Tab-separated table of C-alpha atoms in Angstrom:
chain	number	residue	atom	x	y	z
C	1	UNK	CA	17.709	27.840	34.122
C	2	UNK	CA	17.477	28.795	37.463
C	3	UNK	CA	18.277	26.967	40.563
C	4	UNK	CA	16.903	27.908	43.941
C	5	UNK	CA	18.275	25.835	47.133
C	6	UNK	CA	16.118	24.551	49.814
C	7	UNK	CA	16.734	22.983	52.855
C	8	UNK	CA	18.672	19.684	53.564
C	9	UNK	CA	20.994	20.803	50.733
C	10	UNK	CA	18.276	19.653	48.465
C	11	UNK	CA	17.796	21.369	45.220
C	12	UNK	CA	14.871	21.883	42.678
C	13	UNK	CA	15.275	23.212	39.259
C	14	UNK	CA	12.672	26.060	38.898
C	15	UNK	CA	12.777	26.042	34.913
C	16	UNK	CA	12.634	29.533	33.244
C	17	UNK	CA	11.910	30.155	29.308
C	18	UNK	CA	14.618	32.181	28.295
C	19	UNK	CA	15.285	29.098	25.720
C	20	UNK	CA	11.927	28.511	24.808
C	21	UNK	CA	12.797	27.665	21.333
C	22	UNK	CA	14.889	24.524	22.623
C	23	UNK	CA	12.538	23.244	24.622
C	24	UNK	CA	9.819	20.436	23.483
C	25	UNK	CA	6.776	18.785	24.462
C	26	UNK	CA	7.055	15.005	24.219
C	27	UNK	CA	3.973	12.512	24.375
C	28	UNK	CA	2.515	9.334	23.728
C	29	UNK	CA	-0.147	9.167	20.381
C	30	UNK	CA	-2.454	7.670	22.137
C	31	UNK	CA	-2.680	11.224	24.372
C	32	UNK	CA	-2.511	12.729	21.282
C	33	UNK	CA	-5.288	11.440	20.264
C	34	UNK	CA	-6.980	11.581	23.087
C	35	UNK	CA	-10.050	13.867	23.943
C	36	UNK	CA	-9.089	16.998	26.067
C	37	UNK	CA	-11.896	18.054	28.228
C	38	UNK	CA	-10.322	21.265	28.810
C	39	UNK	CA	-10.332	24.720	27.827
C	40	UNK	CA	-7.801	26.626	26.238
C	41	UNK	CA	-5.421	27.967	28.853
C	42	UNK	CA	-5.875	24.927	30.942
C	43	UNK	CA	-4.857	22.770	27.962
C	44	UNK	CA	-1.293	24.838	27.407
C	45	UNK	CA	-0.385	24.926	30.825
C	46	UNK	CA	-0.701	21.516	30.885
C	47	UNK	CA	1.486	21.542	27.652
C	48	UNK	CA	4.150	23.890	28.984
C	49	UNK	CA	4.439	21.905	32.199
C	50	UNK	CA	4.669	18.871	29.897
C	51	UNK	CA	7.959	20.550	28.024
C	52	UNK	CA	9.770	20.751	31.597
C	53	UNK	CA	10.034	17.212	31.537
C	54	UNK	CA	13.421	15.400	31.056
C	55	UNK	CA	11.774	12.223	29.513
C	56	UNK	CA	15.835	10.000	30.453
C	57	UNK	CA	15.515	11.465	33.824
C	58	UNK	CA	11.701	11.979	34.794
C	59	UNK	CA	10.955	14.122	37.276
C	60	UNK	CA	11.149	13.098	41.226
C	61	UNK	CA	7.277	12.540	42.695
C	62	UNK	CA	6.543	13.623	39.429
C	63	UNK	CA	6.439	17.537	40.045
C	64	UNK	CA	8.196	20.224	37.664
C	65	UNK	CA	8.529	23.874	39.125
C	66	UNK	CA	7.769	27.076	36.881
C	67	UNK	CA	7.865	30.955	37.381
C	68	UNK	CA	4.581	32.399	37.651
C	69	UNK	CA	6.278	35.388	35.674
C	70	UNK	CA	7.327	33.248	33.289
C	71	UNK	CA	3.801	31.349	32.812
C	72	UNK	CA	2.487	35.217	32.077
C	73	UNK	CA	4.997	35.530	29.216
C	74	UNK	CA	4.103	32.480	27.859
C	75	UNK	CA	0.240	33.297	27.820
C	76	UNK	CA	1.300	36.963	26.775
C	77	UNK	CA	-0.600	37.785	30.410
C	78	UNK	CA	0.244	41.372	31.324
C	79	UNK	CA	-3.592	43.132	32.602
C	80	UNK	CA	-3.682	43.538	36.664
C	81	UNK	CA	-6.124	40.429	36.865
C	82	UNK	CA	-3.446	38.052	35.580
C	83	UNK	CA	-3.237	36.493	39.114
C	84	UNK	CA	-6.810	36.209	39.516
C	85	UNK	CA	-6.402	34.631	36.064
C	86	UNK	CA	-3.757	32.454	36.796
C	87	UNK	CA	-5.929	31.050	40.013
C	88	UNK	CA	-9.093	30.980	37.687
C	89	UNK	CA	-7.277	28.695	35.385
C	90	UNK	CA	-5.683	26.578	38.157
C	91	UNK	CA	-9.018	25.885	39.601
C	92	UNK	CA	-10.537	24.910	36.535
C	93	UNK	CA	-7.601	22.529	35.308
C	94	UNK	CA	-8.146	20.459	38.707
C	95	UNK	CA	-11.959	20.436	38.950
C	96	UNK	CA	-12.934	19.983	35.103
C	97	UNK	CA	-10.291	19.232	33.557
C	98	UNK	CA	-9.652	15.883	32.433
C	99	UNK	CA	-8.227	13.300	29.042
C	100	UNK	CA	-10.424	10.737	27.861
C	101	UNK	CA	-8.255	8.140	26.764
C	102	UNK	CA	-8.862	4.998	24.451
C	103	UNK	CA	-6.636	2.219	23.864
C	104	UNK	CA	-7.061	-0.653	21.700
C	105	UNK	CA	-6.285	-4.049	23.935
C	106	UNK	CA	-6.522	-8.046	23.123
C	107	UNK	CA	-9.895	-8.065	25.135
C	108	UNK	CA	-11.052	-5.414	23.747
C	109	UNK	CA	-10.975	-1.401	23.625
C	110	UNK	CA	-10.142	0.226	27.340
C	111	UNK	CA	-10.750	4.053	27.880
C	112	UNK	CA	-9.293	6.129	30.889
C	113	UNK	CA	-10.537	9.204	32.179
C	114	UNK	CA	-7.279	11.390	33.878
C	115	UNK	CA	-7.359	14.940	35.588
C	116	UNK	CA	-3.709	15.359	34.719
C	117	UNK	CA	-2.460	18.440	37.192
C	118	UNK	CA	-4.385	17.574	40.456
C	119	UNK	CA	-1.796	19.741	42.442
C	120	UNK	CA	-0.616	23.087	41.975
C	121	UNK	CA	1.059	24.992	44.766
C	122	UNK	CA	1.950	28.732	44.771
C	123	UNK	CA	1.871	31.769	47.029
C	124	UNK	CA	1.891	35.768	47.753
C	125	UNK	CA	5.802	35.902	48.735
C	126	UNK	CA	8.061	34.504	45.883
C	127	UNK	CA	7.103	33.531	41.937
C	128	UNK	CA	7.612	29.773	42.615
C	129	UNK	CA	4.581	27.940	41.299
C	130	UNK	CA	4.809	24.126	41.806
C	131	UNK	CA	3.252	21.110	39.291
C	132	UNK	CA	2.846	17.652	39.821
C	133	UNK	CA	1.265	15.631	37.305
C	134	UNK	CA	-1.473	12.597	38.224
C	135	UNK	CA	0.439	9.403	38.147
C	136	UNK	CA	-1.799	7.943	35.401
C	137	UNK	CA	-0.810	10.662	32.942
C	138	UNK	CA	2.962	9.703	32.936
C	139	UNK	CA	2.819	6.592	31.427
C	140	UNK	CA	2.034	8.868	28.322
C	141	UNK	CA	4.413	11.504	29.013
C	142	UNK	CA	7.374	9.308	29.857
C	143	UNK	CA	6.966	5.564	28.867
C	144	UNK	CA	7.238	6.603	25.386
C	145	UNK	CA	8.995	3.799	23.463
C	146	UNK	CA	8.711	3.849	19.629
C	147	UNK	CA	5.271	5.547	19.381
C	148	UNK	CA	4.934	9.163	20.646
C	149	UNK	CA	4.668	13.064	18.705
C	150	UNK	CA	7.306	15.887	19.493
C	151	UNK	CA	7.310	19.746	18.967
C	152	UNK	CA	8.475	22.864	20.376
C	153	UNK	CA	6.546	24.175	22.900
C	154	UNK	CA	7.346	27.695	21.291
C	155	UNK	CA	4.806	26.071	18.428
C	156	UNK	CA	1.943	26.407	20.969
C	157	UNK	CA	2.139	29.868	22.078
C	158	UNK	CA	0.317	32.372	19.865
C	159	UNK	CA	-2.059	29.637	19.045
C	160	UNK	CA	-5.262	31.362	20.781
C	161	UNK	CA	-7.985	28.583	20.421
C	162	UNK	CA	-8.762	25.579	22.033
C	163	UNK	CA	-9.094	23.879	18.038
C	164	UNK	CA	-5.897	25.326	17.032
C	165	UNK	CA	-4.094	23.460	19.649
C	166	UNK	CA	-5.142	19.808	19.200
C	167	UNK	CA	-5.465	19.915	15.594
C	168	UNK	CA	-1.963	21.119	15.473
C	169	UNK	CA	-0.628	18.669	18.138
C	170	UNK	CA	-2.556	15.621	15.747
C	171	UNK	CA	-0.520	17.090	12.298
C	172	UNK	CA	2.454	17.299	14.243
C	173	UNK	CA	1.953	13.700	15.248
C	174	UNK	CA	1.132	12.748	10.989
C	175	UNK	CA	4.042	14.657	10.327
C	176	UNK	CA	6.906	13.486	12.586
C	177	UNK	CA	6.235	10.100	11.313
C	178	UNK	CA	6.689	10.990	7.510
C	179	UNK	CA	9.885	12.605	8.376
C	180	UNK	CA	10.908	9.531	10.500
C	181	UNK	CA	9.804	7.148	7.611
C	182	UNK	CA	11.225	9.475	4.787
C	183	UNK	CA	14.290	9.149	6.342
C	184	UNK	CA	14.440	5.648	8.537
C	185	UNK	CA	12.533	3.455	5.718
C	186	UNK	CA	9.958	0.948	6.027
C	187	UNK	CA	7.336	1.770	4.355
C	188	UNK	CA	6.423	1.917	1.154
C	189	UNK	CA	5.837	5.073	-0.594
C	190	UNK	CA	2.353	5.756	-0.157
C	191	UNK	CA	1.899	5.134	3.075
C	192	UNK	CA	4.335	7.769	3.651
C	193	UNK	CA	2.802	10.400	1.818
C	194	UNK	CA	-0.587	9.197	4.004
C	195	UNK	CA	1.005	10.269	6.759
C	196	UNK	CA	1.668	13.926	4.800
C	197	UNK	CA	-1.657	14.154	3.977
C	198	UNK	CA	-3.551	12.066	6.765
C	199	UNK	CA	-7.522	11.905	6.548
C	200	UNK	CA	-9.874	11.980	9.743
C	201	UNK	CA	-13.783	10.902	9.278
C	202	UNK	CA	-15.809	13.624	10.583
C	203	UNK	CA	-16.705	11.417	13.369
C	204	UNK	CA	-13.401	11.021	14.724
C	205	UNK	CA	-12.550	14.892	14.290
C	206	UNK	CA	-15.474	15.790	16.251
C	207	UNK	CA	-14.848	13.420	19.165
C	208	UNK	CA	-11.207	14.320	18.803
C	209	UNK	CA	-12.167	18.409	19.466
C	210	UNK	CA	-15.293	17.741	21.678
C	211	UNK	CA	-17.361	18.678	19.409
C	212	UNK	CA	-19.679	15.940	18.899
C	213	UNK	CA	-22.875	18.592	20.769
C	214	UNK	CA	-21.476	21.545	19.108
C	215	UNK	CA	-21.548	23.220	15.482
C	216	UNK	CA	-24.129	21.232	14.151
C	217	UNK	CA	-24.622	23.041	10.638
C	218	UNK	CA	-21.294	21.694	8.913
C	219	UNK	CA	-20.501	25.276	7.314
C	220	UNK	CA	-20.429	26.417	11.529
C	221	UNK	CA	-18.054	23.481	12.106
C	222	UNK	CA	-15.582	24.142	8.635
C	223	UNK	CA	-15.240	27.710	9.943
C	224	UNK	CA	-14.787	27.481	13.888
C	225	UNK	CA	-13.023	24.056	13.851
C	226	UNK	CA	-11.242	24.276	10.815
C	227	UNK	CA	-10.491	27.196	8.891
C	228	UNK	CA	-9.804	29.968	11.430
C	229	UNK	CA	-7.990	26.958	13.308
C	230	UNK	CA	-5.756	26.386	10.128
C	231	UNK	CA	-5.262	29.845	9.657
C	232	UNK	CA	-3.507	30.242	13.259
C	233	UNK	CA	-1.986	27.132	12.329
C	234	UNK	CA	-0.094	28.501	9.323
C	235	UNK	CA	0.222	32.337	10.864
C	236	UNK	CA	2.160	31.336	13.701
C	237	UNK	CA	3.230	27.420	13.546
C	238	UNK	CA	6.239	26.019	11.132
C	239	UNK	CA	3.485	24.009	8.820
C	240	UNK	CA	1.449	25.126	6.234
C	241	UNK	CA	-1.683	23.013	5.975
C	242	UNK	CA	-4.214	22.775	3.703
C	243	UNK	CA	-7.547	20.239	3.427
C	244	UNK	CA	-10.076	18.824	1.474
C	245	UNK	CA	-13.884	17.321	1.781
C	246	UNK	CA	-14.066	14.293	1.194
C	247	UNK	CA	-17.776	13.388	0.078
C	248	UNK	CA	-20.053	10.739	0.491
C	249	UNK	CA	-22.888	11.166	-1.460
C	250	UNK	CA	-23.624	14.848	-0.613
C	251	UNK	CA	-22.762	14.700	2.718
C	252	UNK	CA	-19.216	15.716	3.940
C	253	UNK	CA	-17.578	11.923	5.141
C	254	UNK	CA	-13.579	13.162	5.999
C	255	UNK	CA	-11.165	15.661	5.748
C	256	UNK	CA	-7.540	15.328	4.367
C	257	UNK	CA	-5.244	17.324	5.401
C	258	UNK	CA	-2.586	18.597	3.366
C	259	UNK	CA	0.876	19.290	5.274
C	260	UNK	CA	4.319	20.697	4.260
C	261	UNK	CA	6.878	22.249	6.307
C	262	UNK	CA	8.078	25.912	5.937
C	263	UNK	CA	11.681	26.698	5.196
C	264	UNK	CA	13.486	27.310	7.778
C	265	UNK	CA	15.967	25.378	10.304
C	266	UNK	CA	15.899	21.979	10.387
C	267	UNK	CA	13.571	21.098	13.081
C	268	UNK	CA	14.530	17.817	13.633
C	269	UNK	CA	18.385	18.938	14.869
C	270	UNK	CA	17.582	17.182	18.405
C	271	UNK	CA	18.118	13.784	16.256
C	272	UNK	CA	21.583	12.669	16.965
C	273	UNK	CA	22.897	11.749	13.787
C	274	UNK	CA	26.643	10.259	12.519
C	275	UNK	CA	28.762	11.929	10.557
C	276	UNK	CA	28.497	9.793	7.222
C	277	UNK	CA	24.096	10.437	7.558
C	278	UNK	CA	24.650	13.952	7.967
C	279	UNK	CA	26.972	13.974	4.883
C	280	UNK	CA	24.309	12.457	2.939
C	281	UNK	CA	21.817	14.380	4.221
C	282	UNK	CA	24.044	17.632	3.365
C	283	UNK	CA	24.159	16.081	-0.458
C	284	UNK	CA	20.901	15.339	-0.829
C	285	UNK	CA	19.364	18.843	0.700
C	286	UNK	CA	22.163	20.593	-1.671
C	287	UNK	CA	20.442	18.499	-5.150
C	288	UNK	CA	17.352	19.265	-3.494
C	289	UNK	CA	18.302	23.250	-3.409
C	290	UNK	CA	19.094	22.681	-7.381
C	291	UNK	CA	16.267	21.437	-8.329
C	292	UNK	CA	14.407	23.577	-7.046
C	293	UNK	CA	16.039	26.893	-8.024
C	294	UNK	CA	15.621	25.052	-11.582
C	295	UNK	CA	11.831	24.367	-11.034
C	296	UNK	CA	11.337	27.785	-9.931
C	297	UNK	CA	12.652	29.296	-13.090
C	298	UNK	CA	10.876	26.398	-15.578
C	299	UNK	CA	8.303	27.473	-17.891
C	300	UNK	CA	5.942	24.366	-16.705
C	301	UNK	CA	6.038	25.618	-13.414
C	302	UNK	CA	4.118	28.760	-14.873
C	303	UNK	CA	1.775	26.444	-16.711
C	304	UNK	CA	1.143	24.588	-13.700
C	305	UNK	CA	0.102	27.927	-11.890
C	306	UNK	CA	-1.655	29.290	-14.745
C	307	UNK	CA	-3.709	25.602	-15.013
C	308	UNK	CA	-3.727	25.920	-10.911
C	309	UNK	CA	-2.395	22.480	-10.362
C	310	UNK	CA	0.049	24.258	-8.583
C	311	UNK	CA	-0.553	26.981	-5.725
C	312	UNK	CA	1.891	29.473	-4.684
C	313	UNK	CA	2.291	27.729	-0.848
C	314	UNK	CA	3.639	24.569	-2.430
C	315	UNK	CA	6.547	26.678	-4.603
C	316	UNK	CA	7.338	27.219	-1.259
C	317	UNK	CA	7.924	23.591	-1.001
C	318	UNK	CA	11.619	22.506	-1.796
C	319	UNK	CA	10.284	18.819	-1.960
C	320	UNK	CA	7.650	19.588	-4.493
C	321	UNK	CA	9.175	21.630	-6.706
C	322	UNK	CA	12.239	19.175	-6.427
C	323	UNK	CA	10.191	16.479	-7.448
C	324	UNK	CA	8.720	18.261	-10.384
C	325	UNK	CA	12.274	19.304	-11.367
C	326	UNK	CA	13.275	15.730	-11.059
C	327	UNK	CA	10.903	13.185	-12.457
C	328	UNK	CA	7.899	15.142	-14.250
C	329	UNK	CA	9.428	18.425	-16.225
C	330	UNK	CA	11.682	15.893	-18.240
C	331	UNK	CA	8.924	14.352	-19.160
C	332	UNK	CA	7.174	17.685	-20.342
C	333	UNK	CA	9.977	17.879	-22.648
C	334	UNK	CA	9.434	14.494	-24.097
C	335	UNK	CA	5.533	15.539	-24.822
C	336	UNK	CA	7.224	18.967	-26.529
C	337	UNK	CA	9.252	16.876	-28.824
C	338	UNK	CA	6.319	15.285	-29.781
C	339	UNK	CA	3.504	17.541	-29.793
C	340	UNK	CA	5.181	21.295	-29.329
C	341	UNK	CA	4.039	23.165	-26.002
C	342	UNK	CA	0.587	23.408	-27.196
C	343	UNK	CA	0.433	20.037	-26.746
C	344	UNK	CA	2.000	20.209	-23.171
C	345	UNK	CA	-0.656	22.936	-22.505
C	346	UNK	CA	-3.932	20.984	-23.333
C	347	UNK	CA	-2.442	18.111	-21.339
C	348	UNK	CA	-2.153	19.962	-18.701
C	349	UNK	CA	-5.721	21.607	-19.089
C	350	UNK	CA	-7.294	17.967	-19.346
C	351	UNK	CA	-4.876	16.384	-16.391
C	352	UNK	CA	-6.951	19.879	-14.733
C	353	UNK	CA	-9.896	19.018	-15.809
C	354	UNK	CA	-10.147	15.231	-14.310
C	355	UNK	CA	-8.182	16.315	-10.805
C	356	UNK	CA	-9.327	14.624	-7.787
C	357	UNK	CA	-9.142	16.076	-4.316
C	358	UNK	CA	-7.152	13.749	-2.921
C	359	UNK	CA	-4.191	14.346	-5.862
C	360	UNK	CA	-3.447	17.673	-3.977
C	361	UNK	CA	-1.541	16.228	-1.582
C	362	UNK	CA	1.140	15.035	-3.454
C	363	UNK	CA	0.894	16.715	-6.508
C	364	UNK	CA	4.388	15.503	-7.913
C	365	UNK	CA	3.516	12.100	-7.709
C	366	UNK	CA	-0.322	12.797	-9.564
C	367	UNK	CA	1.336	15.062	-12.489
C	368	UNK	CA	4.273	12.043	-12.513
C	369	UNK	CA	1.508	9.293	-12.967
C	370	UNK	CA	-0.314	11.552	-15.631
C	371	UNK	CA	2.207	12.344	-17.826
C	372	UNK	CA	3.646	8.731	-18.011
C	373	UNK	CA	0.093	7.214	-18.739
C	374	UNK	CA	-0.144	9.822	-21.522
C	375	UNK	CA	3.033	9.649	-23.255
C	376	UNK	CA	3.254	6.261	-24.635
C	377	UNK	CA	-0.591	6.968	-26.270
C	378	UNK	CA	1.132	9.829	-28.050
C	379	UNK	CA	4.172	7.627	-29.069
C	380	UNK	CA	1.500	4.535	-30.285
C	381	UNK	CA	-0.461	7.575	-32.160
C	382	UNK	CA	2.742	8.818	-33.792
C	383	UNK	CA	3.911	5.224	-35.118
C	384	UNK	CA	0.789	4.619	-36.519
């Protein structure tokens, strides 16, 4: 962090991104979910002016102060029209840029319409460039209360389309509250694994990427506002994310997305936590680490592969292979007592056969339910 005096023995913190790992972008769902009328770049400037906000101690007339240099690492900027850029961007965040909003209220449903960044000051003789945000938008950027969606900012910077960044802002929003339910309680199991594998109507999705005009032929929309979306998401983001069609009749109703987290440092170390939680939490991330080197040596797990009701991202999974470990491969064993691994292996092609779509998402739980409904048949079969 650098600090640069001014006069009056005033000072201004003129943030830098030499810890741009550390630093996050916090904001209200409803912003979220909000439409952004904006292009690319003017969409992550407005996210990386978002992260230099100290949400217990907001900003003072609501301005944050960034490097210009440091705004060209962050877009990866480095041709001799960066500045020209820079301005081009600028002027296009504060003439056409602009949130569509909509809240549901006791009178009814009230939508807002914000240019978020009217201001932006710089100049020829030093790197200062100054921010201040519309006092609409920080309601949603500071008056946060119970329901708002954090990530790293660091999440946000190879992600090179305009698709790529809301969808993965919207995930991250599904996602934090699994983890926060997972581990807070309060509701019941399915609804957290809803919010794991959260569905969108094709309606919403296309109002929620402005693309309700655009990429009329579906197969146009899958590739530009899905797919190669996804595929950034899971290149350069800590998710890996996955989806299904949902059908109705033989049009294309929803998509469900399919979420799990890649291993790597926890990401939710920001949460202040005691010591007897974070004991626990130790203990149940070291059974979790057994099962799962267990699952990944099991002979079901290859017959899961081999049947593909398993795909190589999810082994990646600790929670899903954990799972498996924990409350279906025992199981397996009770159907080998009975009916040798043959008979394992032509459950598993028929639990293949009748898959669903929507099973994917928590494939644990599907295999659990499968195997339990099946066994006591084979048990009635064998007494009689």
């Amino acid at each position: 962090m650098t600090i640069i005096p001014e006069k009056q023995n005033k000072q201004k913190q003129v943030l830098t991104l030499n810890e741009l790992e550390k630093r996050k972008v916090v904001e209200h769902n409803a912003l979220i979910q909000s439409v952004a009328k904006m292009q690319k770049t003017a969409l992550k400037m407005f996210e990386l002016a978002v992260s230099c906000i100290d949400t217990e101690e907001p900003p003072k007339n609501n301005t944050v102060y960034l490097l210009k240099s440091e705004l060209f690492k962050f877009f990866e900027v480095s041709s001799s029209s960066k500045h020209s850029q820079f301005k081009e961007a600028v002027n296009y965040m504060q003439k056409q840029a602009f949130f569509n909003i909509k809240a549901d209220k006791k009178l009814g449903i009230e939508y807002e319409s914000i240019v978020p960044i009217p201001y932006v000051k710089w100049n020829d003789y030093n790197d200062e460039v100054t921010i201040r945000f519309d006092q609409a938008i920080m309601p949603y950027l500071i008056d946060l209360k119970a329901e708002f969606t954090q990530y790293k900012i660091s999440e946000l910077q190879k992600l090179n389309s305009k698709y790529s960044i809301i969808l993965y802002r919207w995930l991250s929003m599904n996602y934090n509250q699994y983890e926060h339910y997972s581990n807070k309680g309060g509701r019941r199991e399915e609804q957290v694994e809803e919010y794991r594998n959260p569905q969108i109507s094709i309606r919403e999705l296309r109002e929620m990427t402005d693309t309700v005009e655009e990429y009329q032929k579906m197969s146009h929309f899958t590739t530009w506002v899905l797919e190669k979306p996804l595929e950034e998401i899971n290149a350069h983001t800590s998710f890996n994310v996955a989806y299904d069609k949902v059908k109705k009749g033989r049009s294309v109703d929803s998509i469900v997305f399919h979420i799990t987290k890649k291993r790597r440092a926890d990401d939710n170390s920001y949460k202040l936590e005691d010591k007897t939680n974070q004991e626990a939490k130790a203990e149940k991330e070291a059974n979790e680490d057994r099962l799962y080197a267990k699952a990944m040596k099991s002979k079901y797990t290859k017959l899961l592969l081999e049947n593909f009701l398993l795909s190589p991202y999810e082994m990646t999974d600790p929670a899903i292979m954990a799972g498996l470990q924990k409350n279906v491969y025992p199981k397996y064993d009770e159907l080998k007592t009975l009916r040798g691994l043959e008979g394992v292996k032509k459950h598993l092609s028929y639990v293949r056969e009748k898959q669903e779509p929507y099973s994917k998402g928590n494939i644990a739980k599907y295999l659990k339910k499968a195997i339990e409904q099946y066994l006591p048949t084979v048990k009635r079969q064998d007494i009689d």
